[in-house]
PDB file of N, CA and C in Angstrom:
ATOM      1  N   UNK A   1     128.310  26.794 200.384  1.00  0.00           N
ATOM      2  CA  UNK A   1     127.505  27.670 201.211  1.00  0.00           C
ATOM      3  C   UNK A   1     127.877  29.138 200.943  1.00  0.00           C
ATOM      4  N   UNK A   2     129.083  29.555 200.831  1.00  0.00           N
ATOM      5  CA  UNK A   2     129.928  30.624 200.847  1.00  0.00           C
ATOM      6  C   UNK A   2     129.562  31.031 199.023  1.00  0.00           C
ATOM      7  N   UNK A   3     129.123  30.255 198.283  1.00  0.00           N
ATOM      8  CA  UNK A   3     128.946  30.667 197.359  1.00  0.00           C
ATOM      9  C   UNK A   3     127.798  30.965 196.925  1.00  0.00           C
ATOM     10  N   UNK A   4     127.012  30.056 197.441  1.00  0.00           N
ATOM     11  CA  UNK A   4     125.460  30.776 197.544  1.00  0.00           C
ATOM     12  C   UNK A   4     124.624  31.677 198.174  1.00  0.00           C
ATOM     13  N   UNK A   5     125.522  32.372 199.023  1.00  0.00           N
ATOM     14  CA  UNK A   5     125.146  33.394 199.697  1.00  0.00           C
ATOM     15  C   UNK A   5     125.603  34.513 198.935  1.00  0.00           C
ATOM     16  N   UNK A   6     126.247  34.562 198.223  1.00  0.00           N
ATOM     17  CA  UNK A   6     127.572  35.381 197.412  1.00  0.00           C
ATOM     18  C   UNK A   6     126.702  35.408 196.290  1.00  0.00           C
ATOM     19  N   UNK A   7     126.034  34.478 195.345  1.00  0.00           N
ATOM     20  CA  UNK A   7     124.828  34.601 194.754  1.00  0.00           C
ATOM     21  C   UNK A   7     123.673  35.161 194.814  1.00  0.00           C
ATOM     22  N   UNK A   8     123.065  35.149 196.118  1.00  0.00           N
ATOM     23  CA  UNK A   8     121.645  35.471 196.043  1.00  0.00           C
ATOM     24  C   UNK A   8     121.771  36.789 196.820  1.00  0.00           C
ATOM     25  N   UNK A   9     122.524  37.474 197.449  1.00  0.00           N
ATOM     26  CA  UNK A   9     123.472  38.724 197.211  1.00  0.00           C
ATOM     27  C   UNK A   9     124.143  39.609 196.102  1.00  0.00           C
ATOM     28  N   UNK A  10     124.581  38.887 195.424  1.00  0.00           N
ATOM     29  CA  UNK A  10     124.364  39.624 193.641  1.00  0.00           C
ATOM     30  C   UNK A  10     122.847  39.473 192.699  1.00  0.00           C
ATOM     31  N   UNK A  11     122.265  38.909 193.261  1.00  0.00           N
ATOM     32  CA  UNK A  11     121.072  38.850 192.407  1.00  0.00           C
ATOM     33  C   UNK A  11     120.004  40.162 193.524  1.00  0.00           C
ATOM     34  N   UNK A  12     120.400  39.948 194.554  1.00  0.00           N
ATOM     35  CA  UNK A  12     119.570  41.351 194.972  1.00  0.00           C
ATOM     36  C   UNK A  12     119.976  42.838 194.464  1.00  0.00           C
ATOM     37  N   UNK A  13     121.927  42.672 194.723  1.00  0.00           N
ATOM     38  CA  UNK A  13     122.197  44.068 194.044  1.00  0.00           C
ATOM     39  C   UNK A  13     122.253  44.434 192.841  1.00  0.00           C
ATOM     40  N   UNK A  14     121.868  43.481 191.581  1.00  0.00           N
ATOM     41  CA  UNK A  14     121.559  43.154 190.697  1.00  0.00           C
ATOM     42  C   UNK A  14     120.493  43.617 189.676  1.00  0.00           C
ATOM     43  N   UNK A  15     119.525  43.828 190.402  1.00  0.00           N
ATOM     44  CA  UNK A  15     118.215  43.522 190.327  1.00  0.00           C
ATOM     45  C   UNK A  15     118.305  44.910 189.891  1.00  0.00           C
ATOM     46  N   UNK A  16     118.312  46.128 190.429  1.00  0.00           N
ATOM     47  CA  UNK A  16     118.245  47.138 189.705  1.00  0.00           C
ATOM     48  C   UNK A  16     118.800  47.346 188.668  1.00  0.00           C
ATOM     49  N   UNK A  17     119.369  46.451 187.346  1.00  0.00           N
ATOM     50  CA  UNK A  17     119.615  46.317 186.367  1.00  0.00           C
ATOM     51  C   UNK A  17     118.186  45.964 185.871  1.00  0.00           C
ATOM     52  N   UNK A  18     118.060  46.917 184.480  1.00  0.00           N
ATOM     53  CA  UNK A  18     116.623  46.391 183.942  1.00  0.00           C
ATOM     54  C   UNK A  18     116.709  44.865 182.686  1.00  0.00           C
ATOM     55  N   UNK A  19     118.056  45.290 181.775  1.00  0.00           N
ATOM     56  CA  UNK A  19     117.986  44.544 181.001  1.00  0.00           C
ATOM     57  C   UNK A  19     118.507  42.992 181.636  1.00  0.00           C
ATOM     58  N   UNK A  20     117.713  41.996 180.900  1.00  0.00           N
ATOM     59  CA  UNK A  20     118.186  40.626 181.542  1.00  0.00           C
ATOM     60  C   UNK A  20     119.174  39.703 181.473  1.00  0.00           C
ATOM     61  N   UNK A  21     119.376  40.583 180.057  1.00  0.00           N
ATOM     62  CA  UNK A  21     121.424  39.638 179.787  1.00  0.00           C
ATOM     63  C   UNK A  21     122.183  40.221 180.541  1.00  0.00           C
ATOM     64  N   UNK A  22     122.190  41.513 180.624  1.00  0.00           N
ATOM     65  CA  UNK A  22     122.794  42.135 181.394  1.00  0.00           C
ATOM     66  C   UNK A  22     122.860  41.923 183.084  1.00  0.00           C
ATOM     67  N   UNK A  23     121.713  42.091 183.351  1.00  0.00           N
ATOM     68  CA  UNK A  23     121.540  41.396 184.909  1.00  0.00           C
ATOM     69  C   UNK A  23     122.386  40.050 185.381  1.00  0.00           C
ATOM     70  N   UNK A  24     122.682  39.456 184.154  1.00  0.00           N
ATOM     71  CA  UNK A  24     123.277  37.842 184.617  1.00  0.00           C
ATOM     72  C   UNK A  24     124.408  37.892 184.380  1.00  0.00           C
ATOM     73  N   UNK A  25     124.686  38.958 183.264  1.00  0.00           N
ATOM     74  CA  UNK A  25     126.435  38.893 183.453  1.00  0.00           C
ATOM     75  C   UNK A  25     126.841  39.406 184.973  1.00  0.00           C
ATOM     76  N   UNK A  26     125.747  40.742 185.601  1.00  0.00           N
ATOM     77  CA  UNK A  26     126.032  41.596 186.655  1.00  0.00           C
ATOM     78  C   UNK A  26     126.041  40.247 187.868  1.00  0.00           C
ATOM     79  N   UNK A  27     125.418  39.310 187.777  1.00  0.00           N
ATOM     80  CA  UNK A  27     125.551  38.112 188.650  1.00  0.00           C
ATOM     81  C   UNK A  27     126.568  37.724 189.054  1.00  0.00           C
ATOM     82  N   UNK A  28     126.638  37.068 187.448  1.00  0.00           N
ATOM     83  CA  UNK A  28     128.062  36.197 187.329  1.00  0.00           C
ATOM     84  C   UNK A  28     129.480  36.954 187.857  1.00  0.00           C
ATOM     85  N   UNK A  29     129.637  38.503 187.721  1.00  0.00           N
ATOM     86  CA  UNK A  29     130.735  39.121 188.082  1.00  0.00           C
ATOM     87  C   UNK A  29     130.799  39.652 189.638  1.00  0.00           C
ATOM     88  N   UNK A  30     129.914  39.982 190.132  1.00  0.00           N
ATOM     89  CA  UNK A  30     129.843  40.462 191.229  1.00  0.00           C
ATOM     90  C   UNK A  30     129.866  39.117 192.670  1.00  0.00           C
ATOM     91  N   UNK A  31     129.081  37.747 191.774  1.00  0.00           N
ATOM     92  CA  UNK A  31     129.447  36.564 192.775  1.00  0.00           C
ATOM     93  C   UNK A  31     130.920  36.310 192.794  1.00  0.00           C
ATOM     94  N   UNK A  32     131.461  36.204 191.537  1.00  0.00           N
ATOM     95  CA  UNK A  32     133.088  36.410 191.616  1.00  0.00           C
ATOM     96  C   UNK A  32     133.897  37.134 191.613  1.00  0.00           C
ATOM     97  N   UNK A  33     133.680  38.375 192.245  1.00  0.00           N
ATOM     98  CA  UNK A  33     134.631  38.979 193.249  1.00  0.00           C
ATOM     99  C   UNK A  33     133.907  38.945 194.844  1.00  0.00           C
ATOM    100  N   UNK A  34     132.806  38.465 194.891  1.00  0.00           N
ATOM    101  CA  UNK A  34     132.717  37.940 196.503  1.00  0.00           C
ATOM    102  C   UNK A  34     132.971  37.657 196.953  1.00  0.00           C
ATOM    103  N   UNK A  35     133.251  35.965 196.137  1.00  0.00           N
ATOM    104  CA  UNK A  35     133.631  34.949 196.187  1.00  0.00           C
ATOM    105  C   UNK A  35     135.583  35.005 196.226  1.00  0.00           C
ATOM    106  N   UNK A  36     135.876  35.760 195.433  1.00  0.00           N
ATOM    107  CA  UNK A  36     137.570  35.735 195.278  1.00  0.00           C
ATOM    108  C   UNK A  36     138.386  37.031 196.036  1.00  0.00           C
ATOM    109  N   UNK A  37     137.443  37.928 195.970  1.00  0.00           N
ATOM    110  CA  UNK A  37     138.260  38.947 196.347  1.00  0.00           C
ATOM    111  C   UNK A  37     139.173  39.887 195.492  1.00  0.00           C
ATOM    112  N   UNK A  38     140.279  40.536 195.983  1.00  0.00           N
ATOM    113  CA  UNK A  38     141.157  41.190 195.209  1.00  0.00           C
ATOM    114  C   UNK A  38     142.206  40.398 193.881  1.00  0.00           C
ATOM    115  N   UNK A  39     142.046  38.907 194.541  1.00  0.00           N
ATOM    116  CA  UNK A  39     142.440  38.300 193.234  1.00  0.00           C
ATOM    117  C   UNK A  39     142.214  38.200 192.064  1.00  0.00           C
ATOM    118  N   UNK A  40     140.987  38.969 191.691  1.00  0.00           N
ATOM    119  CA  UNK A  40     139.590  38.988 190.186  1.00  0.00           C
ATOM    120  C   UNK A  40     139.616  40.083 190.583  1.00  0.00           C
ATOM    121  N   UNK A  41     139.852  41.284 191.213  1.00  0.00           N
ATOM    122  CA  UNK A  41     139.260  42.377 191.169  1.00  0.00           C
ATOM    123  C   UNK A  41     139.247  43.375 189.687  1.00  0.00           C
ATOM    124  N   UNK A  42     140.679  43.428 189.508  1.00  0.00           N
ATOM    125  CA  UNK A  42     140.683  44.249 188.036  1.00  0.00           C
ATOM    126  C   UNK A  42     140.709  43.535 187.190  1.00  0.00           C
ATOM    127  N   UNK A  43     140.204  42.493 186.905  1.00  0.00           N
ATOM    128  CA  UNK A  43     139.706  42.064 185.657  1.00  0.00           C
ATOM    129  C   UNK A  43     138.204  41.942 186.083  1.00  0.00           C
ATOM    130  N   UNK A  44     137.015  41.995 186.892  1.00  0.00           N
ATOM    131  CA  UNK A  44     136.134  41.962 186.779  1.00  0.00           C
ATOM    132  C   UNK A  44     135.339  43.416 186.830  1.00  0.00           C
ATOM    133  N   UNK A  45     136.801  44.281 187.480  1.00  0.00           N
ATOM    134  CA  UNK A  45     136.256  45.877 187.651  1.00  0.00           C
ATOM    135  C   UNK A  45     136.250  46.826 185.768  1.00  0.00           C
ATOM    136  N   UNK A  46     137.293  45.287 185.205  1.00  0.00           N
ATOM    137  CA  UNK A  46     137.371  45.982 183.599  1.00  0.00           C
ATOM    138  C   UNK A  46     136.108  46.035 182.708  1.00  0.00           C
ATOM    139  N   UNK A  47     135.263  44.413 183.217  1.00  0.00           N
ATOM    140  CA  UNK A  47     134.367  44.057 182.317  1.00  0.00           C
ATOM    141  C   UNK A  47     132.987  44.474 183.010  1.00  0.00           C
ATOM    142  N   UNK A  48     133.074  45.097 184.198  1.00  0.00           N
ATOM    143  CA  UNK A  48     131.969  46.317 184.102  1.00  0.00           C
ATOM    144  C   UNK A  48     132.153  46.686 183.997  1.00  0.00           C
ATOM    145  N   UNK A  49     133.286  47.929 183.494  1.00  0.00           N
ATOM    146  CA  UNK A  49     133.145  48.956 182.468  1.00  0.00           C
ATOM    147  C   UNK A  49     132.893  48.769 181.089  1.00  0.00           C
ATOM    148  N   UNK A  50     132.989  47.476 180.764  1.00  0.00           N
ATOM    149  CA  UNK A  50     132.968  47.537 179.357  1.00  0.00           C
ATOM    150  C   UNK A  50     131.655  47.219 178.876  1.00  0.00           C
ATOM    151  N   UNK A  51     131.225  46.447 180.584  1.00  0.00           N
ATOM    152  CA  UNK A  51     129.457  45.878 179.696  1.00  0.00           C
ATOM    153  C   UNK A  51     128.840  47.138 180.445  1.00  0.00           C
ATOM    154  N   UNK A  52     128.314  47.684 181.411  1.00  0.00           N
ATOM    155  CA  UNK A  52     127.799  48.829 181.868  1.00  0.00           C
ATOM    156  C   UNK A  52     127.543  50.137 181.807  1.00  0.00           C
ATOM    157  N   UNK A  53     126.698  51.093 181.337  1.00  0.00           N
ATOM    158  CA  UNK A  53     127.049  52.246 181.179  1.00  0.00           C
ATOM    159  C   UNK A  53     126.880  53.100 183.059  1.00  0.00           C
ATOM    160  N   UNK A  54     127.531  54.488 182.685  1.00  0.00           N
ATOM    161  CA  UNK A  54     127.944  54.871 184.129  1.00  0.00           C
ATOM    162  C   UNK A  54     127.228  54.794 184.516  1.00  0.00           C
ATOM    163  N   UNK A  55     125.671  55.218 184.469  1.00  0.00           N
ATOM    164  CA  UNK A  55     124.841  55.536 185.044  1.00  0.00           C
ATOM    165  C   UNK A  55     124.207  53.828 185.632  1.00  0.00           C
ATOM    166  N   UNK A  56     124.513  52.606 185.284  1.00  0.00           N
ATOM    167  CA  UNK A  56     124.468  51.868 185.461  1.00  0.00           C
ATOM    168  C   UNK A  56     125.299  50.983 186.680  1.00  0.00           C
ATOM    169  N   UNK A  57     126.408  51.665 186.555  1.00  0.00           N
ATOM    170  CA  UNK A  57     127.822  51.270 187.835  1.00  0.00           C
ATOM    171  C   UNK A  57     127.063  52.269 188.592  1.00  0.00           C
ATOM    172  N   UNK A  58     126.853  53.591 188.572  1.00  0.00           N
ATOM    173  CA  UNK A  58     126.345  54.498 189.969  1.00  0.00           C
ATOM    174  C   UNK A  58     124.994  53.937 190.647  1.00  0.00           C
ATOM    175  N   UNK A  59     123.900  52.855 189.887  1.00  0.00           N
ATOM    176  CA  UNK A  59     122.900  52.149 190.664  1.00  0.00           C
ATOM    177  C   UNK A  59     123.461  51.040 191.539  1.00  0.00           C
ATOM    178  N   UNK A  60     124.472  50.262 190.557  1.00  0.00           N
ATOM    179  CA  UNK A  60     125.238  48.950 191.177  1.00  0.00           C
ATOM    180  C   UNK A  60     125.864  49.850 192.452  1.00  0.00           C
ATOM    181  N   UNK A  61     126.928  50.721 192.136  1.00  0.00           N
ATOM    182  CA  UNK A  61     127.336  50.935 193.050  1.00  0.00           C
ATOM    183  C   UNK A  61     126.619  51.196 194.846  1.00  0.00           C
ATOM    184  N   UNK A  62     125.496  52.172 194.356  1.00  0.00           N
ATOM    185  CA  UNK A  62     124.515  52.600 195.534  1.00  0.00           C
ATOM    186  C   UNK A  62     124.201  51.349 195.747  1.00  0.00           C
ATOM    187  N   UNK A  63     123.344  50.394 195.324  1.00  0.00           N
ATOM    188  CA  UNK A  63     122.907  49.400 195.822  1.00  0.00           C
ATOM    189  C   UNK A  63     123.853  48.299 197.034  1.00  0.00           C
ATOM    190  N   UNK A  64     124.986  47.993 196.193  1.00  0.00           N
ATOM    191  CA  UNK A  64     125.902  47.309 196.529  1.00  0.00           C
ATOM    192  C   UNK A  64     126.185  48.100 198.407  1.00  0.00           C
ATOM    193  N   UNK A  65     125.967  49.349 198.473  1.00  0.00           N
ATOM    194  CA  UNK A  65     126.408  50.179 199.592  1.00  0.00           C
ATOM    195  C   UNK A  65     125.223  49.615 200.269  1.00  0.00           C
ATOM    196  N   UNK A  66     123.878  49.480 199.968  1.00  0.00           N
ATOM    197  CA  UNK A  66     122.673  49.293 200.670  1.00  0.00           C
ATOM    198  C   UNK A  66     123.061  47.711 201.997  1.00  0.00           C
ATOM    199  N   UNK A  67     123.657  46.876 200.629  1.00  0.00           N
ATOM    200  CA  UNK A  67     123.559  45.292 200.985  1.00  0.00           C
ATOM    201  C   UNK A  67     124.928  44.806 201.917  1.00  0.00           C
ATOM    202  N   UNK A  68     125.765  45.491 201.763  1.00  0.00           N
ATOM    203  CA  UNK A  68     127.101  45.050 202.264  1.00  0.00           C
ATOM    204  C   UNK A  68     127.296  46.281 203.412  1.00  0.00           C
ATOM    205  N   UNK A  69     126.048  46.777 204.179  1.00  0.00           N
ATOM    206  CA  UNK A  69     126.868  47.583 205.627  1.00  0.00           C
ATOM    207  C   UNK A  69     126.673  46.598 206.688  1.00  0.00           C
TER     208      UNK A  69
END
């Protein structure tokens, strides 16, 4: 349950990603640090930097602020 909510919650803040590989990695990483917490944090905070450009973390980021008050 806890994980599918954690899903369809990254696929909303998500969504303002245009490209579609990209969008699913942004899935896959953002359900698992929902899901885990600070235990995944810097290794999942590494591999959006590495797949994302900034201007890409500053939409995630805003969005992410929209969905989680």
């Amino acid at each position: 349950m806890m994980e599918s909510l954690a899903r369809r919650t990254a696929k909303q803040v998500c969504a303002v990603i245009g490209d579609e590989g990209k969008r699913a990695v942004c899935v896959e990483l953002l359900t698992k640090i929902l899901i885990y917490g600070d235990s995944v944090k810097d290794q999942v905070r590494e591999e959006f930097r590495r797949t994302f450009t900034e201007e890409e973390r500053r939409l995630l980021r805003n969005e992410m602020a929209k969905h989680l008050k």
